[in-house]
Structures are given as structure tokens and as C-alpha cells.
Short mmCIF file of C-alpha atoms in Angstrom, two decimals:
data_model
loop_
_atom_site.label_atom_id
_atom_site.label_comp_id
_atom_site.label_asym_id
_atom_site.label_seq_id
_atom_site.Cartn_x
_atom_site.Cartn_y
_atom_site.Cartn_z
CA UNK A 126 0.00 0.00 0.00
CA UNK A 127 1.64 3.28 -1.24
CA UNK A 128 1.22 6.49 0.81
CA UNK A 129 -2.16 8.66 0.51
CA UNK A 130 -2.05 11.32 -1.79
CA UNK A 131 -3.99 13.67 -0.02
CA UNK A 132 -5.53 15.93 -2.17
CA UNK A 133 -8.69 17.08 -2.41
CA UNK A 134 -11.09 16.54 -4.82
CA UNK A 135 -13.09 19.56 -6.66
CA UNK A 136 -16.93 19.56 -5.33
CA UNK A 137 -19.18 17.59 -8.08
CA UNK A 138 -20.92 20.24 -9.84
CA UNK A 139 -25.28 20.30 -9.96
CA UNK A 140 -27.74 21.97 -12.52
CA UNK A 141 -27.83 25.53 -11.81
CA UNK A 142 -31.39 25.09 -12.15
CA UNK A 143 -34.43 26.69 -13.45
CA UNK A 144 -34.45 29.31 -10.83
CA UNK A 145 -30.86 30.76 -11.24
CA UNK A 146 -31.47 33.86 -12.09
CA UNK A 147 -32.87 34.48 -8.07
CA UNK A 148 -29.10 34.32 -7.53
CA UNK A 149 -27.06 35.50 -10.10
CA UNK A 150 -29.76 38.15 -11.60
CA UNK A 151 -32.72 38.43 -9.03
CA UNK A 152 -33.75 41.36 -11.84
CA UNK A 153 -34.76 38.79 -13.98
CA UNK A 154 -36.22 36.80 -11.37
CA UNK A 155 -38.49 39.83 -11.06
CA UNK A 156 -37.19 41.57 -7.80
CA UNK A 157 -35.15 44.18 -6.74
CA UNK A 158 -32.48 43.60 -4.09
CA UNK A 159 -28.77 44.43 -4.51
CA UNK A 160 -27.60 47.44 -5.30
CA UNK A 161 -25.58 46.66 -8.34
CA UNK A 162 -26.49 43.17 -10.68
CA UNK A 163 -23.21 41.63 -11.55
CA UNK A 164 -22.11 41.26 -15.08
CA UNK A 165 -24.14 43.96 -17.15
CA UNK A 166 -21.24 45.86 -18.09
CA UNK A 167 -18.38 44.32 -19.86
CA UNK A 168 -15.87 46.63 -21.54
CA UNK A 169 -17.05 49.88 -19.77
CA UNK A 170 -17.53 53.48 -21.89
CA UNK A 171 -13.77 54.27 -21.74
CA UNK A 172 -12.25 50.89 -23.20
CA UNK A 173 -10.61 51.37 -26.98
CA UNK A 174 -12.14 49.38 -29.42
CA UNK A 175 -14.76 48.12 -31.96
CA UNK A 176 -18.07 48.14 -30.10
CA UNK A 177 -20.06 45.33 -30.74
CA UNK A 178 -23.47 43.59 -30.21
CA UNK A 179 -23.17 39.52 -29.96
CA UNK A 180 -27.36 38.27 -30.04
CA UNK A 181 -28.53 34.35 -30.46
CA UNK A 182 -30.33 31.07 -29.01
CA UNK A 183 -29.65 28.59 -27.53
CA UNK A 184 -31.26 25.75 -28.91
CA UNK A 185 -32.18 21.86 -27.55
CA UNK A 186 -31.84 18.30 -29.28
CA UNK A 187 -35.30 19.35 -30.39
CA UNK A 188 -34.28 22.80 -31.89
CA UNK A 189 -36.20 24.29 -29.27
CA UNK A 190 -34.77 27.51 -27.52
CA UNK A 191 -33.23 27.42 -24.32
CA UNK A 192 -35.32 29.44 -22.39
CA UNK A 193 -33.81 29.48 -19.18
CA UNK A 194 -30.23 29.63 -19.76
CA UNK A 195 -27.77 31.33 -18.22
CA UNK A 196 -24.68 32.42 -19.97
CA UNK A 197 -21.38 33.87 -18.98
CA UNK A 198 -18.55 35.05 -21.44
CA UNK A 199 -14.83 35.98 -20.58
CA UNK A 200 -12.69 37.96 -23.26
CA UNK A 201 -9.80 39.97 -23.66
CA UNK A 202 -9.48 43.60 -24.18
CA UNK A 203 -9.34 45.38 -27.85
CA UNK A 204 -5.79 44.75 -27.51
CA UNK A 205 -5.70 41.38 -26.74
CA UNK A 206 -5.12 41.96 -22.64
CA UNK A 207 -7.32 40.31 -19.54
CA UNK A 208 -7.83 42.25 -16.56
CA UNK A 209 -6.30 39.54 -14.14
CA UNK A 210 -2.63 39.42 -13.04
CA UNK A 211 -1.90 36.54 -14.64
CA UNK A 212 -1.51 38.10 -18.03
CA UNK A 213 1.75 39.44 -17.98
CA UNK A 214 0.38 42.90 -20.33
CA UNK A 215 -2.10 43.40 -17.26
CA UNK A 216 -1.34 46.89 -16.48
CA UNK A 217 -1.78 48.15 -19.96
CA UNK A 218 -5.70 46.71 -19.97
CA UNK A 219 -7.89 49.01 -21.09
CA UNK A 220 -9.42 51.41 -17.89
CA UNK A 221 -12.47 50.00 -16.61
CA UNK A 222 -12.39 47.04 -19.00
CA UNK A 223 -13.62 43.61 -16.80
CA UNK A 224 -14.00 41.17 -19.60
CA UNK A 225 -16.72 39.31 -17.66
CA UNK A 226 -20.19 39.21 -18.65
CA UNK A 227 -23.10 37.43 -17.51
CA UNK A 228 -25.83 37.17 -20.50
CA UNK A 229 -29.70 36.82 -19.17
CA UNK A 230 -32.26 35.62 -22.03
CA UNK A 231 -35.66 36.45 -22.70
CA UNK A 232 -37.85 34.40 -20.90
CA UNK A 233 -40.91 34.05 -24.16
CA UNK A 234 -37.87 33.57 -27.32
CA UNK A 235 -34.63 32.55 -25.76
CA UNK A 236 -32.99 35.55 -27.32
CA UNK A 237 -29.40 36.94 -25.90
CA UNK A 238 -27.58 39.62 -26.35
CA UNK A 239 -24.52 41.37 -25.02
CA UNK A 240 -22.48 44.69 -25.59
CA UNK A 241 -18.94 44.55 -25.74
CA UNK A 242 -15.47 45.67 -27.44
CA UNK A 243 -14.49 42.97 -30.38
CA UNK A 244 -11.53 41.31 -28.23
CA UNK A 245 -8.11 41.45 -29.88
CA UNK A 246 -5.73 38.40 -30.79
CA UNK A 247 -4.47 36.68 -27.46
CA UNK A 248 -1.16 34.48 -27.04
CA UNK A 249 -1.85 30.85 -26.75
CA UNK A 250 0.21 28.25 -26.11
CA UNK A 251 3.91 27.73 -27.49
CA UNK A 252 3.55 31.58 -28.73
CA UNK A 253 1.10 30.65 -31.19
CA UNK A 254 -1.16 33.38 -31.45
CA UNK A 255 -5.11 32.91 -31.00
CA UNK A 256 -7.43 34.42 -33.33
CA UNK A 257 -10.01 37.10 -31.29
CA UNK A 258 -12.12 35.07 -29.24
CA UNK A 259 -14.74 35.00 -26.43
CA UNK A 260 -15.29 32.38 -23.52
CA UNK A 261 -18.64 31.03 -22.98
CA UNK A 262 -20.28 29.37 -20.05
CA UNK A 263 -23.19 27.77 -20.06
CA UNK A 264 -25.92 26.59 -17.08
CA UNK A 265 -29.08 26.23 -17.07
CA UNK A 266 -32.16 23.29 -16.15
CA UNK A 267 -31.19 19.89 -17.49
CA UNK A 268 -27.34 20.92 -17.50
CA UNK A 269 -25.61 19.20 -14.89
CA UNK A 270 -22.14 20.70 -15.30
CA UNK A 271 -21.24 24.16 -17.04
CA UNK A 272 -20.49 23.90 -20.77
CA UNK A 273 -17.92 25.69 -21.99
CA UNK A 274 -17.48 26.97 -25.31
CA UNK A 275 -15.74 29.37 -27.50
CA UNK A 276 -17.19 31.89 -29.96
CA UNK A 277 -14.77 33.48 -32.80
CA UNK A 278 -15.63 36.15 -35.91
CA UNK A 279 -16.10 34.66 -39.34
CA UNK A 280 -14.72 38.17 -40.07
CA UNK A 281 -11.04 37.59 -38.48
CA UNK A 282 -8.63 35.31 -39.64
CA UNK A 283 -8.91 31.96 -37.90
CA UNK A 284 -7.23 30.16 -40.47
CA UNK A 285 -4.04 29.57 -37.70
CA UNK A 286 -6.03 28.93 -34.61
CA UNK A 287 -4.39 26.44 -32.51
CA UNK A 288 -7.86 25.44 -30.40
CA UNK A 289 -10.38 25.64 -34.02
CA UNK A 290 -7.47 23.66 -35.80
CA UNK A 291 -7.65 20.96 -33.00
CA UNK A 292 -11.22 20.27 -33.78
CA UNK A 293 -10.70 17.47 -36.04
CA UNK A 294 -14.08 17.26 -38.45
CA UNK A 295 -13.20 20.62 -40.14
CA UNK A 296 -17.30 21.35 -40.98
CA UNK A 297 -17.11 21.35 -37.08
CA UNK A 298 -15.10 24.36 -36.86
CA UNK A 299 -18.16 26.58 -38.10
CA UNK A 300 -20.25 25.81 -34.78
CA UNK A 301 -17.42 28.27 -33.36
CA UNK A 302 -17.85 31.38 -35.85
CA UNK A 303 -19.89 34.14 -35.27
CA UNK A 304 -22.03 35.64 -38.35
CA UNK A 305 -21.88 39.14 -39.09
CA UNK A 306 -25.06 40.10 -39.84
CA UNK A 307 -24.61 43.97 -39.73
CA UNK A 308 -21.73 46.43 -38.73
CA UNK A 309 -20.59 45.75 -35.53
CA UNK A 310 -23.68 43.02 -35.02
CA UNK A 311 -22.53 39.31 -34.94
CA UNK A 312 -24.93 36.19 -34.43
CA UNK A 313 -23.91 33.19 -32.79
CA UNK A 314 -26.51 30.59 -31.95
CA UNK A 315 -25.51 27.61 -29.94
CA UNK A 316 -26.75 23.97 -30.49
CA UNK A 317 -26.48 21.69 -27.56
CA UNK A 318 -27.40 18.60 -29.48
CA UNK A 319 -28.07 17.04 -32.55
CA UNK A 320 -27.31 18.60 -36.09
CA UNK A 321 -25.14 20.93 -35.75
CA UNK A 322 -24.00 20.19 -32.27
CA UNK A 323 -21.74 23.01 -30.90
CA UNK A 324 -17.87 21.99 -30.31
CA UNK A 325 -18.06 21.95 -26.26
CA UNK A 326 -14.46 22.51 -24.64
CA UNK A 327 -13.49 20.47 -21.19
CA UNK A 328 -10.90 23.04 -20.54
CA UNK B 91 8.10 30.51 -17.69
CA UNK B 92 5.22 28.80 -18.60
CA UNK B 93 1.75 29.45 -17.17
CA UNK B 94 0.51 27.04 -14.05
CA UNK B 95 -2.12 25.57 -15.65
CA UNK B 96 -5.04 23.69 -13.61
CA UNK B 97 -5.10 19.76 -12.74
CA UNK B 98 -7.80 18.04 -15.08
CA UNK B 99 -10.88 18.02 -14.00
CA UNK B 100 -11.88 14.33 -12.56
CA UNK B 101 -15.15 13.65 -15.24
CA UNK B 102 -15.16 10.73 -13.14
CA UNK B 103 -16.49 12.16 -9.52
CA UNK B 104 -18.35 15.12 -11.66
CA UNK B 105 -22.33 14.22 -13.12
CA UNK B 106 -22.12 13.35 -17.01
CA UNK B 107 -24.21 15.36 -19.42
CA UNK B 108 -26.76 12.39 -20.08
CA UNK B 109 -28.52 11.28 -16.83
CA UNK B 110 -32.15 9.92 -18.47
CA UNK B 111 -33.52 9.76 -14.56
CA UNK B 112 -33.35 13.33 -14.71
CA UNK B 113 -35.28 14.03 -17.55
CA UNK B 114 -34.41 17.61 -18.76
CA UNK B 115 -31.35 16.51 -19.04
CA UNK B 116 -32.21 14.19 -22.00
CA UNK B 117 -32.91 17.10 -24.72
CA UNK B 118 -29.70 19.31 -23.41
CA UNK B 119 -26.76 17.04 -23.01
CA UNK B 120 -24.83 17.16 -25.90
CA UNK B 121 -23.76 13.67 -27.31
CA UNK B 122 -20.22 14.33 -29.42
CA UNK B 123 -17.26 14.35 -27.22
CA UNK B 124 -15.70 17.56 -25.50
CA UNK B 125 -12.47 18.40 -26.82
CA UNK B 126 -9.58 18.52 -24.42
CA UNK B 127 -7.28 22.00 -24.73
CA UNK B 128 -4.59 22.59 -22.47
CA UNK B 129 -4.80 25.76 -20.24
CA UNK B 130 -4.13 29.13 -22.36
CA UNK B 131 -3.93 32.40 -21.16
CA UNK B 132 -7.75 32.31 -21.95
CA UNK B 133 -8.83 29.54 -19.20
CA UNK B 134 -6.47 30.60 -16.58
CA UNK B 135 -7.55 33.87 -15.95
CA UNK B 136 -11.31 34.85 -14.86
CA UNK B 137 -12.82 37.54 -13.75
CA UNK B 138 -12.31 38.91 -9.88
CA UNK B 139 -14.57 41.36 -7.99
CA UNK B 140 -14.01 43.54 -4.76
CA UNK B 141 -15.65 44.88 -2.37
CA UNK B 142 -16.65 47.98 -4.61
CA UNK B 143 -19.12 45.38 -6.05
CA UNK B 144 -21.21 44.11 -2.79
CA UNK B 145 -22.29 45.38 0.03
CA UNK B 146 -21.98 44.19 3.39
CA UNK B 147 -25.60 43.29 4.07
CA UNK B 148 -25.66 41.18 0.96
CA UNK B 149 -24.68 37.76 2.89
CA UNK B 150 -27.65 38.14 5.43
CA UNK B 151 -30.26 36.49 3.54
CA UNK B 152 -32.43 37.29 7.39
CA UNK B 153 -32.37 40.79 6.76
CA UNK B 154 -31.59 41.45 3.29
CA UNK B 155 -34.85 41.74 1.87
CA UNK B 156 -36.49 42.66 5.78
CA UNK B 157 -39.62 44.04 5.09
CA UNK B 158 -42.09 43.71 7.74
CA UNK B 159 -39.61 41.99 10.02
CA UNK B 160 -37.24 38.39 9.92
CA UNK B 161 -38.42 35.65 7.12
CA UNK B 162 -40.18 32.65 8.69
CA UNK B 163 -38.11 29.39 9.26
CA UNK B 164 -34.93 28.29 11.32
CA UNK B 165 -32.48 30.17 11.07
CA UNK B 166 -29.13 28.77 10.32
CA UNK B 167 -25.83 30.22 9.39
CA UNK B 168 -24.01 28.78 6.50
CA UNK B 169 -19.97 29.27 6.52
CA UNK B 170 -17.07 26.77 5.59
CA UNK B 171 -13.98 27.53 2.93
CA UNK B 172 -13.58 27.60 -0.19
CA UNK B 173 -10.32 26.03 -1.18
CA UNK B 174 -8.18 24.51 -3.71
CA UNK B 175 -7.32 20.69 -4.78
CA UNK B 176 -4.33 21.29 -3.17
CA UNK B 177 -5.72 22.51 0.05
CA UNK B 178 -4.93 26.08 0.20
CA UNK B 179 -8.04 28.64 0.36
CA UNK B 180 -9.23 30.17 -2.07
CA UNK B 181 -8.81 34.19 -0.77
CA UNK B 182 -11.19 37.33 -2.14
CA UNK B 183 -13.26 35.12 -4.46
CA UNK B 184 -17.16 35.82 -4.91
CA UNK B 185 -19.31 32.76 -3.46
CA UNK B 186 -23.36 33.54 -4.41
CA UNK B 187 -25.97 31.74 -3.56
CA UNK B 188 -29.82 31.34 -3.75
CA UNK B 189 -32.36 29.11 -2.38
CA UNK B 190 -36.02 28.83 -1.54
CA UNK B 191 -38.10 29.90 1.63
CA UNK B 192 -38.83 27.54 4.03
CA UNK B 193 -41.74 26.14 2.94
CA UNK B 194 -40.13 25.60 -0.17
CA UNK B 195 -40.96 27.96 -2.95
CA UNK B 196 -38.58 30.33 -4.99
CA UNK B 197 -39.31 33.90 -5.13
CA UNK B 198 -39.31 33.53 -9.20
CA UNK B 199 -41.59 34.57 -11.71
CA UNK B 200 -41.32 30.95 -13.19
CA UNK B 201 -42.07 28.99 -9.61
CA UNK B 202 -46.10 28.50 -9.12
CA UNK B 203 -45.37 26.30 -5.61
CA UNK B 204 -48.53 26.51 -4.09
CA UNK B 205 -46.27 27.05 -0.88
CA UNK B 206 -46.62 30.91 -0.23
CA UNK B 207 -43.75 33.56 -1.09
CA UNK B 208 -42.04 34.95 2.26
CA UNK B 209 -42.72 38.86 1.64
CA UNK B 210 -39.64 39.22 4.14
CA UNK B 211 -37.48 37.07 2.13
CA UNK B 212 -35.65 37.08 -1.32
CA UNK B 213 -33.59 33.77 -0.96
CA UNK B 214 -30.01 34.99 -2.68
CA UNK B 215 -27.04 36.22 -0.81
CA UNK B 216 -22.86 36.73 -1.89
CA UNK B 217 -19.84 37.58 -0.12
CA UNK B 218 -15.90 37.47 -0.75
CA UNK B 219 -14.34 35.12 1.20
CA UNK B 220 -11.88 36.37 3.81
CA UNK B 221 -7.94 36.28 3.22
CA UNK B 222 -8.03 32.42 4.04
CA UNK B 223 -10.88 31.64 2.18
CA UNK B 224 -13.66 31.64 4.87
CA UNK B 225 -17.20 32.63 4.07
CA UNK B 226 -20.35 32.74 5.92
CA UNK B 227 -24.33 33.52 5.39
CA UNK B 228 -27.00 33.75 7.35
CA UNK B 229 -30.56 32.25 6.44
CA UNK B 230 -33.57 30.19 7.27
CA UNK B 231 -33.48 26.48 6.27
CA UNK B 232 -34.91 26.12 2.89
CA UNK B 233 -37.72 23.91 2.63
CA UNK B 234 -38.00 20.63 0.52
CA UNK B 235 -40.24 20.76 -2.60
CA UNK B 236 -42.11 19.06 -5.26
CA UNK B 237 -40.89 19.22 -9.10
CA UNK B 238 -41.86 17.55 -12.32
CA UNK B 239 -39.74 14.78 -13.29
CA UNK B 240 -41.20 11.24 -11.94
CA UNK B 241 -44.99 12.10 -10.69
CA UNK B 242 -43.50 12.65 -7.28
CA UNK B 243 -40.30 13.73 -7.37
CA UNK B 244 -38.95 16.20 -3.97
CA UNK B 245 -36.14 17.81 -4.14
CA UNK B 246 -33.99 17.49 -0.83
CA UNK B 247 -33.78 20.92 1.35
CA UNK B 248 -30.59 22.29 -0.52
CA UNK B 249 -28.45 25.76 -1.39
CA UNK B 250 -27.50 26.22 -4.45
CA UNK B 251 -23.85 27.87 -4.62
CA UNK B 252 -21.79 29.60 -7.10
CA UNK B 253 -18.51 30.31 -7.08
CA UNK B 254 -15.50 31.39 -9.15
CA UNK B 255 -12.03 31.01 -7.73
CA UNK B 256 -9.53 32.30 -9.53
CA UNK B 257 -9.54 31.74 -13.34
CA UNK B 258 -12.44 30.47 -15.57
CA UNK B 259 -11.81 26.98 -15.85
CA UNK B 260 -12.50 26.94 -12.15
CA UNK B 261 -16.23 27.99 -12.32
CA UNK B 262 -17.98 26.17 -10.33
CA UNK B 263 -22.02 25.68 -9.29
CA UNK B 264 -23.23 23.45 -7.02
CA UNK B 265 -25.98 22.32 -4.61
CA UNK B 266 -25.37 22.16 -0.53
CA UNK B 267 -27.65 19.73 0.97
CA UNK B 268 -28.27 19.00 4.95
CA UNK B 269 -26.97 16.27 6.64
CA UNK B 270 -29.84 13.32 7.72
CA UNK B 271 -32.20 14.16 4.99
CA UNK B 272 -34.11 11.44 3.62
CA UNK B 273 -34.38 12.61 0.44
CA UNK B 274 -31.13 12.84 -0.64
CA UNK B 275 -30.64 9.90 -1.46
CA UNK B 276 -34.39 9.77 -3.92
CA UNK B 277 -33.24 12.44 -5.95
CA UNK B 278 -32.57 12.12 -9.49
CA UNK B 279 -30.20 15.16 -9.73
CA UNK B 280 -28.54 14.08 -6.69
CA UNK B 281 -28.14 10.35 -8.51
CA UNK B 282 -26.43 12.53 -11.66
CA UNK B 283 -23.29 12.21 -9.48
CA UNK B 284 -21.75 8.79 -9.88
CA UNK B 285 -19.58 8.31 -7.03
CA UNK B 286 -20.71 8.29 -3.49
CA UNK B 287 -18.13 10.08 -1.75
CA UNK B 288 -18.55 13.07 -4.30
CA UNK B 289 -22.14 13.09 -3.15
CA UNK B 290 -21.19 13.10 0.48
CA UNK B 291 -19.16 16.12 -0.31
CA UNK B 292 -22.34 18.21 -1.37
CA UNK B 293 -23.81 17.53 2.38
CA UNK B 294 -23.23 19.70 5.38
CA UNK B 295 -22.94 18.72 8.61
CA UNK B 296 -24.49 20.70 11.48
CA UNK B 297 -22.48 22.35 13.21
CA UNK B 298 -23.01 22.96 16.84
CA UNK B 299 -19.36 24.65 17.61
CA UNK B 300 -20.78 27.63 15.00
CA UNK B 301 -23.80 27.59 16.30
CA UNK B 302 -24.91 31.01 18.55
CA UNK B 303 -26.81 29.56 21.35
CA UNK B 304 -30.85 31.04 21.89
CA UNK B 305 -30.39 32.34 17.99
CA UNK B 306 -29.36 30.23 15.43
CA UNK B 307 -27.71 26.49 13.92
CA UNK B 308 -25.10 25.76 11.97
CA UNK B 309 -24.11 24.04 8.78
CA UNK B 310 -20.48 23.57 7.69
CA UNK B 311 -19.73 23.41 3.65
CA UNK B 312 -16.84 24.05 2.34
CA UNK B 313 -16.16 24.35 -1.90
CA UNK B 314 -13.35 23.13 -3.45
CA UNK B 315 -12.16 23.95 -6.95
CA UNK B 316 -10.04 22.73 -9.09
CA UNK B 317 -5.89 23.20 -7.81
CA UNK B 318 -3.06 24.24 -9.52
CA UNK B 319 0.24 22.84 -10.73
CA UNK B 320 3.35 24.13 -9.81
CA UNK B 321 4.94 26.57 -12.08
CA UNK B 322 7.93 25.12 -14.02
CA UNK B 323 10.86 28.06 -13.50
CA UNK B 324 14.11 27.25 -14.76
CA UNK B 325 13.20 23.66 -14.09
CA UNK B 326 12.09 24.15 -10.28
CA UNK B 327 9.07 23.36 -9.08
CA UNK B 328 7.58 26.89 -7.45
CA UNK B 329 4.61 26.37 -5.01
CA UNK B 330 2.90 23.53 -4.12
#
């Protein structure tokens, strides 16, 4: 018998429910209690950058929107910086830039949408440079553990994207892009199952 | 020097995305396989908060949304740590939570729980934890309540918690339950965890030593995330 390892294990994750909102947006829920809602304001009004409006669904096996979902997104700056000491450009983020979002959907469609700056290219990995991106989180009813996800611009150049060029069935890829369907307004519906099937990432 | 990335998350002691006995989960659990990335600059950051963002008041869930005076039910204070795999807490890092009332309904335009809405209570609280990772709430005890899945499904008395830690891949929500209830152990999203010792985890034991004598009980849960490796410098091992 070898020696106990001793470490701890992470806490099993459960379905953020169909009442979420009561703690992460009691607006939504329909009351009024905190002072400020977390989340509402991404980039700030002083941030450098493209401002941009990201909309879509999410959508069921079925096809069926996602009515109760709960989304957050993390993303660089305009020039490619996060506002957390870990990246080593963190003092030249852009002022009042938090890069953290939490995305609330209408309760009769399903419909999203957020206001942000387009993100700049980030280092990856071995210095290979990652085409603009934005993190996405996913909870809701019937989800047992967060889904993570990734959303690029069909409008950049992904062509050298270390994490879209890891997705092996290149039609695949496309589940990751954006649409522009107006200046500065992207669409990017997400699929949890069946045709179509978003790429999820266990990062 | 490379960035500390985060140890892999164990899919084994975490629910998968298709658990039929909990029937919602049927339509949303995608069926192609994740794709694995190593830890980028992307994943290890996340977002952090301060106390610019919360106020004080916002981890009483007993006076929070006071009205007309205290919410019904027993009153219980929640606290515990939230701390990494490798044991060390988990400082400045936003824990929220929500629940329902004591007789068991949310205040949510969605919930129609013939159980009656608390007018003196809201059921969500947050806080930082402390320098060491220590966090505390006060509340009443939520109560258990019925939801469609099986005809008569109940879901256990529980708290459900969210929290971020440091970087994104850590995100985290979960459900605290309360040590000796029977219906743990009937509930279909509690049985979307396969291992047994994971579930355990989820439960809080009372805790009479944090209890305040002639006011309220105690219940002890502490979060952990995902931990750390060691950053590789000039081939030493830093931390850990």
C-alpha cells in the first residue's frame, strides 16, 4: 500500500437550475435587491475598441430555444489583454475594462444579447497566437455541469487557430464562428445537441 | 516561464451530461465528445470582484430583503472555505448563492409552488471570502419541494452555490444539501453524481461549535475547486 495522496477533490458540480437567475440576476427573477447586478457591463464606456453587439439562441436536441439559460462570457481587451494578473500585459488593460459578462435571455424567445469591445488576438500556447475570441459558459435546467465553449468572428482570420485547428471534423469548426449580420452586429446561436451540435471545450 | 495551468478536471467524480432519470437533461446534453485543450492564457484567468461590487448586508439572507420583520423558518448560518485541490483557500473570491423559503418555494416569476412567497425574504445572498478563504451567510433552512420529473419527485432541502475562484476553468455551481435528509438519497439530480463520496461532499454537517446559542444552527460546507500545478521556473518546481 503506497502512501495517501492527499488531495482534495473539486466539489461535483449540480444543474444551476431553473431558478438561477434568483441568484445571479434576481432582476430577472423579477425583484429588486442588490444594489448593483453583476455582469451587465463588460468593456465599460472608456475601453478602446470596436463596439459590438453579440445576439442568439440557444437551442435543444429538439431545436427548441433554451429558455432558461444562463450564460457567462470571458474575453480579452481590444488589444488582446485580460484584466487579471496573470496576463503578464495586465497593467496596460484598457481602464475600466472587466471582460466578464453574464448574458440573461428572454424568458418568451430565448434571445441573448450582449455589448462589448471585439476582443483582440491573445497568445496561446507555445507563442502561437489565438485568433479574437470569447469564452462562454453555459448553465441552465437539465445541464448538470457548465459547458464551456468558445465563440470566434467569421470576419477575423482563424485560419491559424491552434484550439479551431484541433477540432478534427473541419465542418465542425463553423459551430465556433460568429455571423456578421450587420456592422458591428454578430450572431452566434448555440446547439447543444443534434445537427449541428456546438464543439463543447473540457478546458 | 510557462503558465501554471489547472489539474484536469476528474469527469469521473463530476455528473455526465446524459442522466435519463433526470429528464431535462435528456434534450440538453450534448452527445459528441468535449475536446480537451490545455490551459491558455484564456482559461487561466477569470474575472475577480471587490468589495466595490457588494455590500456588506448582501450575505444576510435574514435581513436582506427585511420588510415587515425576519423571514419565517430556522435560522441557520451557512460558513465553511472555499479552497483549492491542493488545500490552500481560495482568498477574495465571490461565493453567491440562492435558495427557496422555508416552505419551499422560490421567489421567481417561473415557480407556481402553491407554498406561499415569504414577503420578508428574497432567498439569494454573496460575499468574498476572507484572506483564508472563509465565508459565511446567514438564512432560514430552505424547505424541501415538489418538481416535475417522476410524478412525485422532492427535491432534498438544498443551497444552491456559485462560485469562481480564480480563473475560468475553475467555475464552479453546485448544490449544498443538509446532513440526515431522507431525500437525498431519492433524488434524481442528486443520482447525476456517480460516485458516493462526491455526493457526500455536497452535504453539510451541522455544526453545533458555529452555532450562537438562543439564535441560530449551523451548517459547515466548504467548496473546493479545481488546484493548480506548480509553475515550471528554470526547471524548479515553485509552489505547491
Amino acid at each position: 500500500m503506497a502512501q495517501p495522496l492527499n488531495y482534495l477533490k473539486e466539489s461535483a458540480s449540480q444543474t444551476a437550475g431553473p431558478y438561477v437567475h434568483i441568484g445571479l440576476a434576481p432582476g430577472a427573477a423579477g425583484f429588486d435587491i442588490y444594489r448593483t447586478q453583476l455582469g451587465e457591463d463588460i468593456a465599460g464606456p472608456d475601453a478602446p475598441g470596436e463596439r459590438i453587439r453579440v445576439e442568439g439562441v440557444v437551442m435543444d436536441g429538439t431545436g427548441a430555444p433554451v429558455k432558461d439559460v444562463l450564460l457567462e462570457v470571458w474575453q480579452a481587451d481590444a488589444a488582446g489583454i485580460y484584466p487579471h494578473a496573470e496576463d503578464p500585459r495586465f497593467a496596460d488593460c484598457a481602464p475600466g475594462f472587466r471582460g466578464w459578462g453574464r448574458v440573461i435571455t428572454d424568458f418568451d424567445t430565448g434571445l441573448w444579447a450582449f455589448d462589448t469591445v471585439k476582443p483582440g488576438p491573445v497568445m496561446g500556447r507555445n507563442g502561437r497566437m489565438m485568433a479574437p475570441h470569447i469564452s462562454f459558459w453555459l448553465v441552465a435546467r437539465g445541464i448538470n455541469i457548465g459547458l464551456n465553449t468558445r465563440m470566434y468572428f467569421e470576419d477575423e482570420d482563424n485560419s491559424a487557430d491552434p484550439v479551431l485547428n484541433l477540432v478534427e471534423q473541419a465542418p465542425r469548426r463553423e459551430t465556433l464562428l460568429a455571423r456578421k449580420t450587420g456592422p458591428g452586429h454578430y450572431r452566434f446561436d448555440i446547439r447543444l445537441q443534434g445537427d449541428g451540435e456546438t464543439v463543447f471545450l473540457d478546458i | 516561464m510557462k503558465p501554471a495551468e489547472f489539474y484536469q478536471r476528474d469527469r469521473t467524480s463530476q455528473p455526465p451530461a446524459l442522466t435519463p432519470d433526470y429528464k431535462t437533461s435528456v434534450p440538453r446534453s450534448p452527445r459528441l465528445a468535449m475536446l480537451s485543450l490545455q490551459g491558455s492564457m484564456s482559461e487561466i484567468t477569470g474575472p475577480t470582484f471587490g468589495h466595490s461590487d457588494i455590500d456588506a448586508i448582501d450575505n444576510d439572507l435574514i435581513r436582506n430583503y427585511a420588510k415587515t420583520g425576519d423571514p419565517v423558518g430556522e435560522r441557520i448560518i451557512v460558513h465553511g472555505r472555499v479552497l483549492d485541490e491542493n488545500g490552500r483557500g481560495i482568498p477574495n473570491t465571490l461565493v453567491e448563492i440562492w435558495q427557496a423559503n422555508a416552505g419551499g418555494r422560490y421567489r421567481h416569476k417561473k415557480d407556481t409552488y402553491l407554498a406561499p412567497i415569504d414577503p420578508n425574504f428574497g432567498g439569494c445572498g454573496r460575499t468574498l471570502t476572507d484572506d483564508q478563504g472563509h465565508y459565511h451567510f446567514r438564512t432560514v433552512k430552505p424547505g424541501a419541494y415538489p418538481w416535475r420529473n417522476w410524478v412525485n419527485n422532492w427535491r432534498p432541502a438544498h443551497i444552491h452555490v456559485s462560485v469562481f475562484g480564480t480563473s475560468f476553468s475553475q467555475r464552479l455551481i453546485t448544490q449544498m444539501y443538509f446532513e440526515g435528509d431522507p431525500l437525498i438519497h431519492k433524488c434524481p439530480i442528486v443520482a447525476t453524481i456517480p460516485d458516493p463520496r462526491a455526493i457526500d461532499q455536497l452535504i453539510a454537517p451541522l455544526d453545533m461549535n458555529a452555532a450562537i446559542p438562543l439564535d441560530c444552527l449551523a451548517y459547515k460546507f466548504d467548496i473546493i475547486l479545481r488546484g493548480r500545478r506548480s509553475t515550471l521556473f528554470e526547471n524548479r518546481l515553485e509552489g505547491n
